[in-house]
Amino acid sequence: MCGLELPTDPNLIAGAATGEDAGVYRLNDDTALIQTVDFFTPIVDDPYQFGQVAAANALSDVYAMGGKPLLAMNLVAFPIKELNRSVLQEILRGGLDKIKEAGALLVGGHSIEDAELKYGLSVTGVVHPQRVVLNSGAKVGDRLLLTKPLGTGILSTALKGGLAGKGTEAMLIKVMATLNREAAQLMQAVGVHACTDITGFGLVGHLYEMALASGVAIRIEAQAVPVMPETLQYAAMGIIPEGAYKNKAFYAPHLKSALAELDPREMVLFDPQTSGGLLIAASAEGINALAEGLGKGDYSLDFGIIGEVVAGRPGTIEIVA
Ligand code: CO
Ligand code: CO
């Protein structure tokens, strides 16, 4: 974190210095505390659904560490002079429903007046200190699983442009509002090496972070990456958010891609995600067990075994067509 003198402590398992999804602090031999905070401006029109998505997104950073959320607090910035209070009520109701679904408790919050609406949560969770899943543990030979399909940035852009219909919107919201809980529980049952959740840097950006932190390279099979329906068509039409181009410019030096320049399948890999899935590295057996577990439960989203961890210059991402 830019130029700040960050604390060190023998009990600090993950802090701001390590680029993890959340801070993790060992309380005793059995329990470590996980702390995270996330909020953003509306990405869908319906306030209840926005509340659900924002809460699922904030809770995800606890799941990405392999943890279980316990407590949540609302963070609200609201233009009270322009918007009806009922809008805020609906946002908070959506958030609370997700907090309940996660088995956590809403214990408070803070709101301010602001010209631009924002909502999110601070979340406190727990994990066994020996079972914390960092993004730095990927090993050569590991396989990689992605638990949600990509495309939230591209489809949101298509919706904003009035191109996509109600069905697409419903599908997109379902993907973003789905908790990463199942995958996090399965990670603890199976035992994995590394995890992070896919958000603003897009799949390639988060792959790079994991590969660099783990001192490995990663090979991805473009065909195996789950993508939401219609995403590739919109990408081919150039309906691509600016953030995807920024990600591409930033991460391209670390990428070896067999896909053609501006291939829509490549742009999807750079698409910034909101409340994206977990990216998990584990042994082949571990990944197969995770895929089997996700396949037979109530989990209804597309997921995929998308590639493997290989030896190479740390942080290098190879895309195979
Ligand atoms: Co995260
Ligand atoms: Co986050």
Coordinates of C-alpha atoms in Angstrom, one line a residue, residues 6 33 37 41 46 60 96-98 100 105 129 181 196 200 212 226 246 248 273 301 318:
L6 CA 2.8 -1.2 7.4
L33 CA -9.8 -13.5 12.7
V37 CA -14.4 -4.2 3.7
T41 CA -21.8 2.3 -6.6
D46 CA -33.1 -2.8 -8.8
S60 CA -16.5 -13.1 -0.8
L96 CA -29.4 -8.5 5.0
D97 CA -30.9 -11.4 3.1
K98 CA -27.4 -12.3 1.8
K100 CA -28.4 -14.3 6.6
L105 CA -25.1 -11.5 11.8
P129 CA -4.9 -20.5 11.6
R181 CA -19.8 -20.2 0.3
T196 CA -8.4 -15.6 -4.5
G200 CA -11.7 -5.8 -10.9
L212 CA 3.6 -13.9 -8.9
P226 CA -16.6 -20.7 -18.2
K246 CA -6.9 -1.0 -18.9
K248 CA -5.2 -5.7 -20.9
Q273 CA -15.7 -8.9 -12.6
L301 CA -23.5 -21.8 -11.7
E318 CA 0.1 -18.5 -21.0

